[in-house]
CSV table of C-alpha atoms in Angstrom, one decimal:
chain,number,residue,atom,x,y,z
A,7,MET,CA,0.0,0.0,0.0
A,8,VAL,CA,0.8,3.6,-0.4
A,9,ASN,CA,0.3,5.8,2.7
A,10,LEU,CA,-1.1,9.1,1.4
A,11,ILE,CA,-0.5,11.6,4.2
A,12,LEU,CA,-2.5,14.8,4.3
A,13,CYS,CA,-0.4,17.6,5.8
A,14,GLY,CA,-2.3,20.7,4.9
A,15,GLY,CA,-3.8,21.7,8.2
A,16,ALA,CA,-2.7,24.7,10.3
A,17,GLY,CA,-4.1,23.4,13.6
A,18,THR,CA,-5.2,26.9,14.8
A,19,ARG,CA,-7.4,25.4,17.5
A,20,LEU,CA,-4.2,24.6,19.3
A,21,TRP,CA,-2.7,28.1,19.1
A,22,PRO,CA,-0.2,29.1,20.4
A,23,LEU,CA,1.4,25.7,20.2
A,24,SER,CA,0.5,25.4,16.5
A,25,ARG,CA,1.3,28.1,14.0
A,26,VAL,CA,1.2,28.4,10.2
A,27,LEU,CA,5.0,27.7,9.9
A,28,MET,CA,4.9,25.0,12.6
A,29,PRO,CA,1.5,23.4,12.6
A,30,LYS,CA,0.5,20.8,15.2
A,31,GLN,CA,1.4,17.8,13.1
A,32,PHE,CA,5.1,18.8,13.2
A,33,VAL,CA,5.2,19.8,16.9
A,34,LYS,CA,6.7,17.1,19.2
A,35,ILE,CA,3.9,17.3,21.8
A,36,PHE,CA,4.3,13.7,23.0
A,37,GLY,CA,8.0,13.5,23.4
A,38,GLU,CA,10.5,12.1,20.8
A,39,TYR,CA,8.2,12.1,17.7
A,40,SER,CA,5.8,14.6,16.2
A,41,LEU,CA,2.2,13.5,15.1
A,42,PHE,CA,3.4,13.4,11.5
A,43,GLN,CA,6.3,11.1,12.4
A,44,ARG,CA,3.9,8.9,14.5
A,45,THR,CA,1.7,8.6,11.4
A,46,VAL,CA,4.6,7.5,9.3
A,47,LEU,CA,5.8,5.0,11.9
A,48,VAL,CA,2.4,3.4,12.7
A,49,ASN,CA,1.8,2.8,8.9
A,50,SER,CA,5.3,1.7,8.0
A,51,ASP,CA,4.7,-2.0,8.7
A,52,PHE,CA,2.1,-2.2,5.9
A,53,CYS,CA,2.8,0.7,3.6
A,54,SER,CA,5.9,0.4,1.4
A,55,GLN,CA,6.0,4.2,0.6
A,56,GLN,CA,4.6,7.5,1.5
A,57,CYS,CA,3.0,10.1,-0.7
A,58,ILE,CA,2.8,13.4,1.2
A,59,VAL,CA,0.4,16.2,0.2
A,60,SER,CA,1.5,19.6,1.7
A,61,ASN,CA,2.2,23.2,0.8
A,62,ALA,CA,5.7,24.4,0.0
A,63,GLU,CA,6.5,25.5,3.6
A,64,GLN,CA,5.4,22.2,5.1
A,65,TYR,CA,7.4,20.3,2.5
A,66,PHE,CA,10.7,21.2,4.2
A,67,LEU,CA,9.4,20.3,7.7
A,68,ALA,CA,8.1,16.9,6.4
A,69,LYS,CA,11.3,16.1,4.5
A,70,GLU,CA,13.4,16.8,7.6
A,71,GLN,CA,11.2,14.8,9.9
A,72,LEU,CA,11.1,11.9,7.5
A,73,GLN,CA,14.9,11.8,7.6
A,74,GLN,CA,14.8,11.7,11.4
A,75,VAL,CA,12.8,8.5,11.5
A,76,GLU,CA,14.7,7.0,8.6
A,77,ALA,CA,11.4,6.5,6.6
A,78,GLY,CA,11.6,4.7,3.3
A,79,GLU,CA,10.6,5.9,-0.1
A,80,ALA,CA,8.5,9.1,-0.2
A,81,SER,CA,7.1,11.4,-2.8
A,82,PHE,CA,5.5,14.8,-2.4
A,83,MET,CA,2.6,16.6,-3.9
A,84,LEU,CA,2.9,20.4,-3.3
A,85,GLU,CA,-0.2,22.5,-3.3
A,86,PRO,CA,0.3,26.3,-3.6
A,87,VAL,CA,-3.2,26.8,-2.0
A,88,GLY,CA,-5.5,24.4,-0.2
A,89,ARG,CA,-8.6,23.2,-1.9
A,90,ASN,CA,-9.7,20.8,0.8
A,91,THR,CA,-9.3,17.0,0.9
A,92,ALA,CA,-11.0,15.7,-2.2
A,93,PRO,CA,-8.6,17.6,-4.7
A,94,ALA,CA,-5.6,16.8,-2.5
A,95,ILE,CA,-6.4,13.1,-2.7
A,96,ALA,CA,-7.3,13.2,-6.4
A,97,LEU,CA,-4.0,14.9,-7.4
A,98,ALA,CA,-2.0,12.3,-5.4
A,99,CYS,CA,-4.0,9.4,-6.9
A,100,LEU,CA,-3.3,10.7,-10.5
A,101,GLY,CA,0.4,9.9,-9.8
A,102,ILE,CA,-0.3,6.4,-8.4
A,103,SER,CA,-1.0,3.2,-10.3
A,104,GLU,CA,-4.8,2.7,-10.6
A,105,ASP,CA,-4.6,-0.8,-9.0
A,106,GLU,CA,-2.5,0.4,-6.0
A,107,VAL,CA,-4.2,0.4,-2.7
A,108,VAL,CA,-4.0,3.8,-1.0
A,109,LEU,CA,-4.3,4.4,2.8
A,110,VAL,CA,-5.3,8.0,3.4
A,111,SER,CA,-4.1,9.4,6.7
A,112,PRO,CA,-4.5,12.8,8.3
A,113,SER,CA,-1.0,13.8,9.6
A,114,ASP,CA,-2.3,15.3,12.9
A,115,HIS,CA,-4.3,12.5,14.5
A,116,LEU,CA,-3.2,10.3,17.4
A,117,ILE,CA,-3.5,6.5,17.3
A,118,ARG,CA,-2.7,4.8,20.6
A,119,ASP,CA,-3.6,1.1,19.9
A,120,SER,CA,-1.3,0.1,17.1
A,121,GLU,CA,-2.3,-3.6,17.2
A,122,ALA,CA,-6.1,-2.9,16.8
A,123,TYR,CA,-5.2,-0.3,14.1
A,124,SER,CA,-3.1,-2.9,12.2
A,125,LYS,CA,-6.1,-5.3,12.2
A,126,ALA,CA,-8.4,-2.6,11.0
A,127,VAL,CA,-6.0,-1.6,8.2
A,128,ALA,CA,-5.7,-5.3,7.1
A,129,ARG,CA,-9.5,-5.6,6.8
A,130,ALA,CA,-9.8,-2.2,5.0
A,131,ALA,CA,-7.2,-3.4,2.5
A,132,GLU,CA,-9.2,-6.5,1.8
A,133,LEU,CA,-12.3,-4.5,1.2
A,134,ALA,CA,-10.4,-2.0,-1.0
A,135,LYS,CA,-8.9,-4.7,-3.1
A,136,ALA,CA,-12.5,-5.9,-3.8
A,137,GLY,CA,-13.3,-2.5,-5.2
A,138,ASN,CA,-14.8,-0.7,-2.3
A,139,LEU,CA,-14.2,2.8,-0.9
A,140,VAL,CA,-13.4,2.2,2.7
A,141,THR,CA,-13.7,4.4,5.7
A,142,PHE,CA,-12.7,3.7,9.3
A,143,GLY,CA,-15.7,4.0,11.7
A,144,LEU,CA,-14.6,4.7,15.2
A,145,LYS,CA,-16.7,3.2,18.0
A,146,PRO,CA,-17.9,6.2,20.0
A,147,THR,CA,-16.9,6.4,23.7
A,148,GLY,CA,-19.5,9.0,24.4
A,149,PRO,CA,-22.1,11.4,22.8
A,150,GLU,CA,-19.5,13.6,21.1
A,151,THR,CA,-20.9,16.6,19.3
A,152,GLY,CA,-17.7,17.7,17.6
A,153,TYR,CA,-17.5,14.8,15.2
A,154,GLY,CA,-19.4,13.7,12.1
A,155,TYR,CA,-21.1,10.2,12.3
A,156,ILE,CA,-21.5,7.3,9.9
A,157,GLU,CA,-24.5,5.0,10.2
A,158,ALA,CA,-23.7,1.5,9.1
A,159,GLU,CA,-25.3,-1.8,8.6
A,160,GLY,CA,-22.5,-4.3,9.3
A,161,GLU,CA,-19.7,-3.2,7.1
A,162,LYS,CA,-21.9,-1.3,4.7
A,163,ALA,CA,-22.2,2.5,5.1
A,164,LYS,CA,-25.8,3.7,5.0
A,165,ARG,CA,-25.3,7.4,5.5
A,166,PHE,CA,-23.0,10.1,6.7
A,167,VAL,CA,-24.4,12.7,9.1
A,168,GLU,CA,-23.2,16.1,10.2
A,169,LYS,CA,-22.0,17.0,13.8
A,170,PRO,CA,-25.2,16.4,15.9
A,171,ASP,CA,-26.6,18.2,18.9
A,172,LEU,CA,-26.2,16.5,22.3
A,173,GLU,CA,-29.5,14.7,22.3
A,174,THR,CA,-29.1,13.4,18.8
A,175,ALA,CA,-25.5,12.2,19.6
A,176,LYS,CA,-26.9,10.3,22.7
A,177,LYS,CA,-29.4,8.5,20.4
A,178,TYR,CA,-26.6,7.6,17.9
A,179,VAL,CA,-24.4,6.1,20.6
A,180,ALA,CA,-27.3,4.2,22.2
A,181,SER,CA,-28.2,2.7,18.8
A,182,GLY,CA,-24.9,0.9,18.4
A,183,ASN,CA,-24.7,1.3,14.7
A,184,PHE,CA,-23.3,4.8,14.5
A,185,TYR,CA,-19.6,5.5,14.4
A,186,TRP,CA,-17.4,8.6,14.5
A,187,ASN,CA,-16.1,9.6,11.1
A,188,SER,CA,-12.3,9.3,11.5
A,189,GLY,CA,-11.1,10.9,8.2
A,190,ILE,CA,-9.1,7.8,7.5
A,191,PHE,CA,-9.8,6.1,4.2
A,192,CYS,CA,-8.6,3.1,2.1
A,193,PHE,CA,-9.3,2.4,-1.6
A,194,LYS,CA,-7.6,1.6,-4.9
A,195,ALA,CA,-6.4,4.8,-6.6
A,196,GLY,CA,-8.3,4.0,-9.8
A,197,VAL,CA,-11.6,3.3,-7.9
A,198,PHE,CA,-11.5,6.6,-6.1
A,199,LEU,CA,-10.9,8.5,-9.4
A,200,LYS,CA,-13.7,6.6,-11.1
A,201,GLU,CA,-16.1,7.6,-8.3
A,202,LEU,CA,-14.9,11.2,-8.4
A,203,SER,CA,-15.6,11.2,-12.2
A,204,GLU,CA,-19.2,10.2,-11.5
A,205,TYR,CA,-20.0,12.6,-8.6
A,206,ALA,CA,-17.6,15.5,-9.2
A,207,PRO,CA,-16.5,15.4,-12.8
A,208,ASP,CA,-15.6,19.1,-12.9
A,209,MET,CA,-13.3,18.7,-10.0
A,210,LEU,CA,-11.6,15.7,-11.6
A,211,ALA,CA,-11.1,17.5,-14.9
A,212,ALA,CA,-9.5,20.5,-13.2
A,213,CYS,CA,-7.3,18.2,-11.2
A,214,LYS,CA,-6.1,16.4,-14.3
A,215,GLU,CA,-5.4,19.7,-16.1
A,216,ALA,CA,-3.4,20.9,-13.0
A,217,TYR,CA,-1.5,17.6,-12.7
A,218,GLU,CA,-0.6,17.6,-16.4
A,219,LYS,CA,0.8,21.1,-16.2
A,220,ALA,CA,2.6,20.6,-12.9
A,221,ALA,CA,6.4,20.9,-12.5
A,222,VAL,CA,8.0,17.5,-11.8
A,223,GLU,CA,11.2,17.5,-9.9
A,224,SER,CA,12.5,14.0,-9.0
A,225,SER,CA,10.1,12.7,-6.3
A,226,MET,CA,8.2,16.0,-6.1
A,227,VAL,CA,5.2,17.3,-8.1
A,228,ARG,CA,4.6,21.0,-7.7
A,229,ILE,CA,1.1,22.3,-8.8
A,230,HIS,CA,1.1,25.8,-10.3
A,231,HIS,CA,-1.0,28.4,-8.4
A,232,GLU,CA,-3.2,29.4,-11.2
A,233,ASP,CA,-4.1,25.8,-12.0
A,234,MET,CA,-4.8,25.0,-8.3
A,235,ALA,CA,-7.0,28.0,-8.0
A,236,LYS,CA,-9.3,26.6,-10.7
A,237,ILE,CA,-10.0,23.4,-8.9
A,238,PRO,CA,-13.4,23.4,-7.0
A,239,ALA,CA,-12.8,23.1,-3.3
A,240,ASP,CA,-14.6,20.3,-1.4
A,241,SER,CA,-14.0,17.6,1.1
A,242,ILE,CA,-13.8,13.9,0.2
A,243,ASP,CA,-16.9,13.3,2.3
A,244,TYR,CA,-19.1,15.8,0.4
A,245,ALA,CA,-17.6,15.2,-3.0
A,246,VAL,CA,-17.6,11.4,-3.0
A,247,MET,CA,-18.2,9.4,0.2
A,248,GLU,CA,-21.7,10.7,1.0
A,249,LYS,CA,-22.9,10.1,-2.6
A,250,SER,CA,-21.3,6.9,-3.5
A,251,LYS,CA,-23.1,3.5,-3.3
A,252,ASN,CA,-19.8,1.8,-2.9
A,253,VAL,CA,-18.7,2.7,0.6
A,254,SER,CA,-17.7,0.2,3.3
A,255,VAL,CA,-17.0,0.8,7.0
A,256,VAL,CA,-14.5,-0.9,9.2
A,257,PRO,CA,-15.7,-0.5,12.7
A,258,CYS,CA,-12.8,-0.2,15.1
A,259,SER,CA,-11.5,1.0,18.5
A,260,ILE,CA,-7.9,2.2,17.9
A,261,GLY,CA,-7.2,4.7,20.7
A,262,TRP,CA,-7.9,7.5,18.3
A,263,SER,CA,-8.0,11.3,18.9
A,264,ASP,CA,-8.0,14.1,16.4
A,265,LEU,CA,-6.4,16.4,19.0
A,266,GLY,CA,-8.8,19.1,17.8
A,267,SER,CA,-8.9,21.0,21.1
A,268,PHE,CA,-6.9,21.6,24.3
A,269,GLU,CA,-9.5,19.5,26.1
A,270,SER,CA,-8.7,16.5,23.9
A,271,LEU,CA,-5.0,17.2,24.3
A,272,TYR,CA,-5.5,17.2,28.1
A,273,ASN,CA,-7.1,13.8,27.9
A,274,GLU,CA,-4.2,12.3,26.1
A,275,LEU,CA,-1.3,13.7,28.2
A,276,PRO,CA,-0.1,12.0,31.4
A,277,HIS,CA,-1.3,13.5,34.7
A,278,ASP,CA,0.1,13.8,38.2
A,279,SER,CA,-1.8,12.8,41.3
A,280,ASN,CA,-3.8,16.1,41.3
A,281,GLY,CA,-4.9,15.7,37.7
A,282,ASN,CA,-2.5,18.3,36.3
A,283,THR,CA,-0.6,17.5,33.2
A,284,GLN,CA,3.0,16.6,33.9
A,285,ASP,CA,5.4,19.4,33.2
A,286,LYS,CA,8.9,19.7,34.7
A,287,ASN,CA,8.5,23.5,34.8
A,288,HIS,CA,5.2,23.5,36.7
A,289,ILE,CA,5.2,24.0,40.5
A,290,ALA,CA,1.6,23.8,42.0
A,291,VAL,CA,0.1,24.6,45.3
A,292,ASP,CA,-3.5,23.4,45.8
A,293,SER,CA,-4.1,23.3,42.0
A,294,LYS,CA,-6.0,20.5,40.3
A,295,ASN,CA,-7.0,19.3,36.9
A,296,ASN,CA,-5.1,21.8,34.9
A,297,LEU,CA,-3.5,21.6,31.4
A,298,VAL,CA,-0.1,23.2,31.9
A,299,MET,CA,2.4,23.4,29.0
A,300,SER,CA,5.6,25.4,29.3
A,301,SER,CA,8.4,26.4,27.0
A,302,ASN,CA,11.4,27.2,29.2
A,303,ARG,CA,9.9,29.5,31.8
A,304,GLN,CA,9.0,28.4,35.3
A,305,ILE,CA,5.2,28.2,35.8
A,306,THR,CA,3.7,28.4,39.3
A,307,THR,CA,0.0,28.1,40.2
A,308,ILE,CA,-1.9,28.5,43.5
A,309,ASP,CA,-5.5,27.4,44.0
A,310,LEU,CA,-5.9,27.0,40.2
A,311,ASN,CA,-8.4,24.4,39.0
A,312,ASP,CA,-9.7,23.2,35.6
A,313,MET,CA,-7.7,25.7,33.7
A,314,MET,CA,-5.3,25.7,30.7
A,315,VAL,CA,-2.0,27.5,30.8
A,316,VAL,CA,-0.1,27.3,27.5
A,317,ASP,CA,3.1,29.1,27.5
A,318,THR,CA,5.4,29.6,24.4
A,319,ALA,CA,8.3,31.9,23.9
A,320,ASP,CA,6.2,34.7,22.5
A,321,ALA,CA,2.6,34.1,23.6
A,322,LEU,CA,0.7,32.9,26.6
A,323,LEU,CA,-2.8,31.5,26.7
A,324,VAL,CA,-4.8,31.3,30.0
A,325,ALA,CA,-8.4,30.2,30.0
A,326,PRO,CA,-10.8,27.7,31.7
A,327,LEU,CA,-10.3,24.3,30.1
A,328,GLU,CA,-14.0,24.1,29.3
A,329,SER,CA,-13.7,27.2,27.1
A,330,CYS,CA,-11.1,25.6,24.8
A,331,GLN,CA,-13.5,25.8,21.8
A,332,LYS,CA,-13.3,29.6,22.0
A,333,VAL,CA,-9.7,29.5,20.9
A,334,LYS,CA,-11.1,29.7,17.4
A,335,SER,CA,-12.7,33.1,18.2
A,336,LEU,CA,-9.4,34.2,19.7
A,337,VAL,CA,-7.6,33.3,16.5
A,338,GLU,CA,-10.0,35.5,14.5
A,339,LYS,CA,-9.2,38.5,16.7
A,340,LEU,CA,-5.4,37.8,16.4
A,341,LYS,CA,-5.8,37.9,12.6
A,342,ASP,CA,-6.6,41.5,12.9
A,343,LYS,CA,-4.4,42.6,15.7
A,344,ARG,CA,-1.3,40.3,15.7
A,345,PRO,CA,-1.3,38.1,12.6
A,346,ASP,CA,2.4,37.5,13.1
A,347,LEU,CA,1.7,35.5,16.2
A,348,LEU,CA,-0.5,33.1,14.1
A,349,HIS,CA,2.1,32.8,11.4
A,350,SER,CA,5.4,32.1,13.1
A,351,PRO,CA,6.8,30.7,16.3
A,352,GLN,CA,9.8,32.3,17.9
A,353,THR,CA,12.1,29.7,16.2
A,354,VAL,CA,11.3,29.1,12.6
A,355,VAL,CA,12.6,26.1,10.6
A,356,ARG,CA,13.8,26.9,7.1
A,357,PRO,CA,15.2,24.5,4.4
A,358,TRP,CA,18.7,25.8,5.1
A,359,GLY,CA,18.5,25.8,8.9
A,360,THR,CA,16.6,27.9,11.6
A,361,TYR,CA,16.2,31.5,12.8
A,362,THR,CA,15.1,32.6,16.2
A,363,VAL,CA,13.8,36.1,16.9
A,364,ILE,CA,15.6,37.3,20.0
A,365,TYR,CA,14.1,40.8,20.3
A,366,GLU,CA,11.8,42.9,18.2
A,367,TYR,CA,10.8,46.6,18.6
A,368,ALA,CA,9.9,49.5,16.3
A,369,HIS,CA,12.4,49.8,13.5
A,370,PHE,CA,14.7,47.0,14.6
A,371,LYS,CA,14.9,43.3,15.1
A,372,VAL,CA,17.6,40.9,16.5
A,373,LYS,CA,17.8,37.3,15.3
A,374,CYS,CA,20.0,34.3,15.9
A,375,ILE,CA,20.5,32.5,12.5
A,376,SER,CA,21.9,28.9,12.2
A,377,VAL,CA,22.8,27.7,8.7
A,378,ASN,CA,23.3,24.0,8.1
A,379,PRO,CA,26.6,22.7,6.7
A,380,GLY,CA,26.6,22.9,2.9
A,381,SER,CA,23.5,25.1,2.9
A,382,ARG,CA,22.8,28.8,1.9
A,383,ILE,CA,20.0,31.2,2.1
A,384,SER,CA,18.4,32.6,-1.1
A,385,LEU,CA,20.2,35.4,-3.0
A,386,GLN,CA,17.9,38.3,-1.9
A,387,LYS,CA,17.5,41.9,-1.1
A,388,HIS,CA,15.3,44.0,1.2
A,389,LEU,CA,13.7,47.3,0.4
A,390,TYR,CA,13.1,48.7,3.9
A,391,ARG,CA,15.9,47.4,6.1
A,392,SER,CA,19.6,47.1,6.4
A,393,GLU,CA,21.3,44.1,8.2
A,394,HIS,CA,24.4,43.7,10.3
A,395,TRP,CA,25.8,40.1,10.6
A,396,VAL,CA,28.0,39.1,13.5
A,397,VAL,CA,29.5,35.6,13.2
A,398,VAL,CA,29.3,33.6,16.5
A,399,SER,CA,30.6,30.2,15.3
A,400,GLY,CA,31.6,28.7,12.0
A,401,MET,CA,32.9,30.4,8.9
A,402,ALA,CA,30.5,32.6,6.9
A,403,THR,CA,30.7,33.0,3.2
A,404,ALA,CA,28.9,36.4,2.6
A,405,THR,CA,28.0,37.7,-0.9
A,406,VAL,CA,27.1,41.4,-1.1
A,407,ASN,CA,26.3,42.6,-4.6
A,408,ASP,CA,29.4,41.6,-6.7
A,409,LYS,CA,31.7,40.8,-3.8
A,410,THR,CA,32.2,37.6,-1.8
A,411,VAL,CA,34.0,37.6,1.5
A,412,TYR,CA,34.8,35.2,4.4
A,413,VAL,CA,33.7,36.2,7.8
A,414,SER,CA,35.2,34.5,10.9
A,415,PRO,CA,33.9,34.3,14.5
A,416,ASN,CA,33.8,37.7,16.2
A,417,GLU,CA,33.9,39.5,12.9
A,418,SER,CA,31.0,41.2,11.2
A,419,ILE,CA,29.6,42.5,7.9
A,420,TYR,CA,27.1,45.2,7.0
A,421,ILE,CA,24.4,44.9,4.3
A,422,SER,CA,22.7,48.1,3.3
A,423,ALA,CA,19.0,48.2,2.2
A,424,GLY,CA,18.7,47.3,-1.5
A,425,SER,CA,22.0,45.3,-1.6
A,426,ILE,CA,21.7,41.8,-3.2
A,427,HIS,CA,23.2,39.4,-0.7
A,428,ARG,CA,23.5,35.8,0.4
A,429,LEU,CA,24.8,33.9,3.5
A,430,GLN,CA,26.4,30.5,2.9
A,431,ASN,CA,28.0,27.8,5.1
A,432,GLU,CA,30.7,26.0,3.2
A,433,GLY,CA,32.0,24.3,6.4
A,434,LYS,CA,31.2,21.0,8.1
A,435,LEU,CA,29.8,22.5,11.3
A,436,PRO,CA,26.7,24.7,11.7
A,437,LEU,CA,27.2,28.4,11.0
A,438,VAL,CA,25.7,30.7,13.7
A,439,ILE,CA,25.3,34.4,13.4
A,440,VAL,CA,23.5,37.2,15.2
A,441,GLU,CA,21.6,39.4,12.7
A,442,VAL,CA,20.6,43.0,13.6
A,443,GLN,CA,17.9,44.4,11.3
A,444,VAL,CA,17.4,48.2,11.2
A,445,GLY,CA,14.8,50.0,9.1
A,446,GLN,CA,11.3,51.4,8.8
A,447,TYR,CA,9.9,47.9,8.3
A,448,THR,CA,11.4,44.5,9.4
A,449,GLY,CA,8.7,42.1,8.4
A,450,GLU,CA,9.5,38.7,6.9
A,451,ASP,CA,7.7,39.6,3.7
A,452,ASP,CA,10.3,42.2,2.9
A,453,ILE,CA,12.3,39.6,0.9
A,454,ILE,CA,12.8,39.8,-2.8
A,455,ARG,CA,14.4,36.6,-3.9
A,456,VAL,CA,16.7,36.8,-6.9
A,457,GLU,CA,17.8,33.2,-6.8
A,458,ASP,CA,16.8,30.3,-4.5
A,459,ASP,CA,18.0,26.7,-4.2
A,460,TYR,CA,14.6,25.6,-2.9
A,461,LYS,CA,12.5,27.3,-5.5
A,462,ARG,CA,10.4,29.3,-3.1
A,463,HIS,CA,8.4,32.2,-4.1
A,464,GLU,CA,7.5,35.2,-2.0
């Protein structure tokens, strides 16, 4: 099987843990591995390769994290703009043999019971080989109103239903034949495309056109923005699954969570004897049942109960745990007042290394930049800021306009606004510099790329 992993989500309901440039699927919430890495590992026993659908920013995160778990063969489908799950799956399936069985996995879900999951996948593969569209129906543990449901008769799907109110959810659970819609699917690539041609022919035609015009680079397919924008946006549920007469359900209990809220995250994390999530930086006095997540700062609580305290390097969230669904409303306010806090964490992973914003104020910013051995940033210029680079460790190869110089530790170089420049690490150890930006505007979008090894576009 091919594991088709969908990485497009931004995970805003877990802000400030999750940001656009570091969404929740790539955050190592549960220790050594991110949710994305866990998805790869849990499917590695029965999937020979991965096909990862992501945007350009997430491509570099996914590629690096694949290397960390020594995953096998992987290909990438890069979307310049999201059009929901149906087009994402269709574009990937166009590059897969029509008889290949595809296991579609969200990249940001948690599966605790790998043995039960393995059995469910085996049954799903059998049904998929027989020509069925297969979805995983999760046996509900309670009347959850935040999930869609599937009504089934044995392994045959009867209907998909939207998120119900509480009374309706109670009836569904009591009936015994309703399951949570997991968002995990299994089918032959050709079967899915055939069903899509019947129920969403315009979408399939637009996907085929976009795929045929795409840029192909080794194991990566990059869809052009103008072609992606023409594809109708819709979910796989609305476009195909709710309409098809060819849908099977594999009922299962796999220790699943979509981690769609801080309440669900609280339920999955280990707790101390007082019901607080375990955090080495938390000291509590008479505090119970709190979700506490720290970055590096010491957190202390007194007489605090049933709250969430989520601390990151640049933002702090404090609220009653029962109000976690209101994070969505908070994010809407941040879009207007502080969109930068939604976009980037303090430390940002780039294809060439990382940068950390140390300090930022009106008209200046201080960063620590680390460039990996053999890597370089894009050849670029800025309209509104100048930069002063001080080398901390390693040897910098600095290009400024038509001159290239070597800068040793404790030496510096100045780049005036408008100068075309590049920073490169030709050594075998990481290059670390402190960058001081000064100008009327120091936003990350003041980058005009002249040349880029990673073919990014600003």
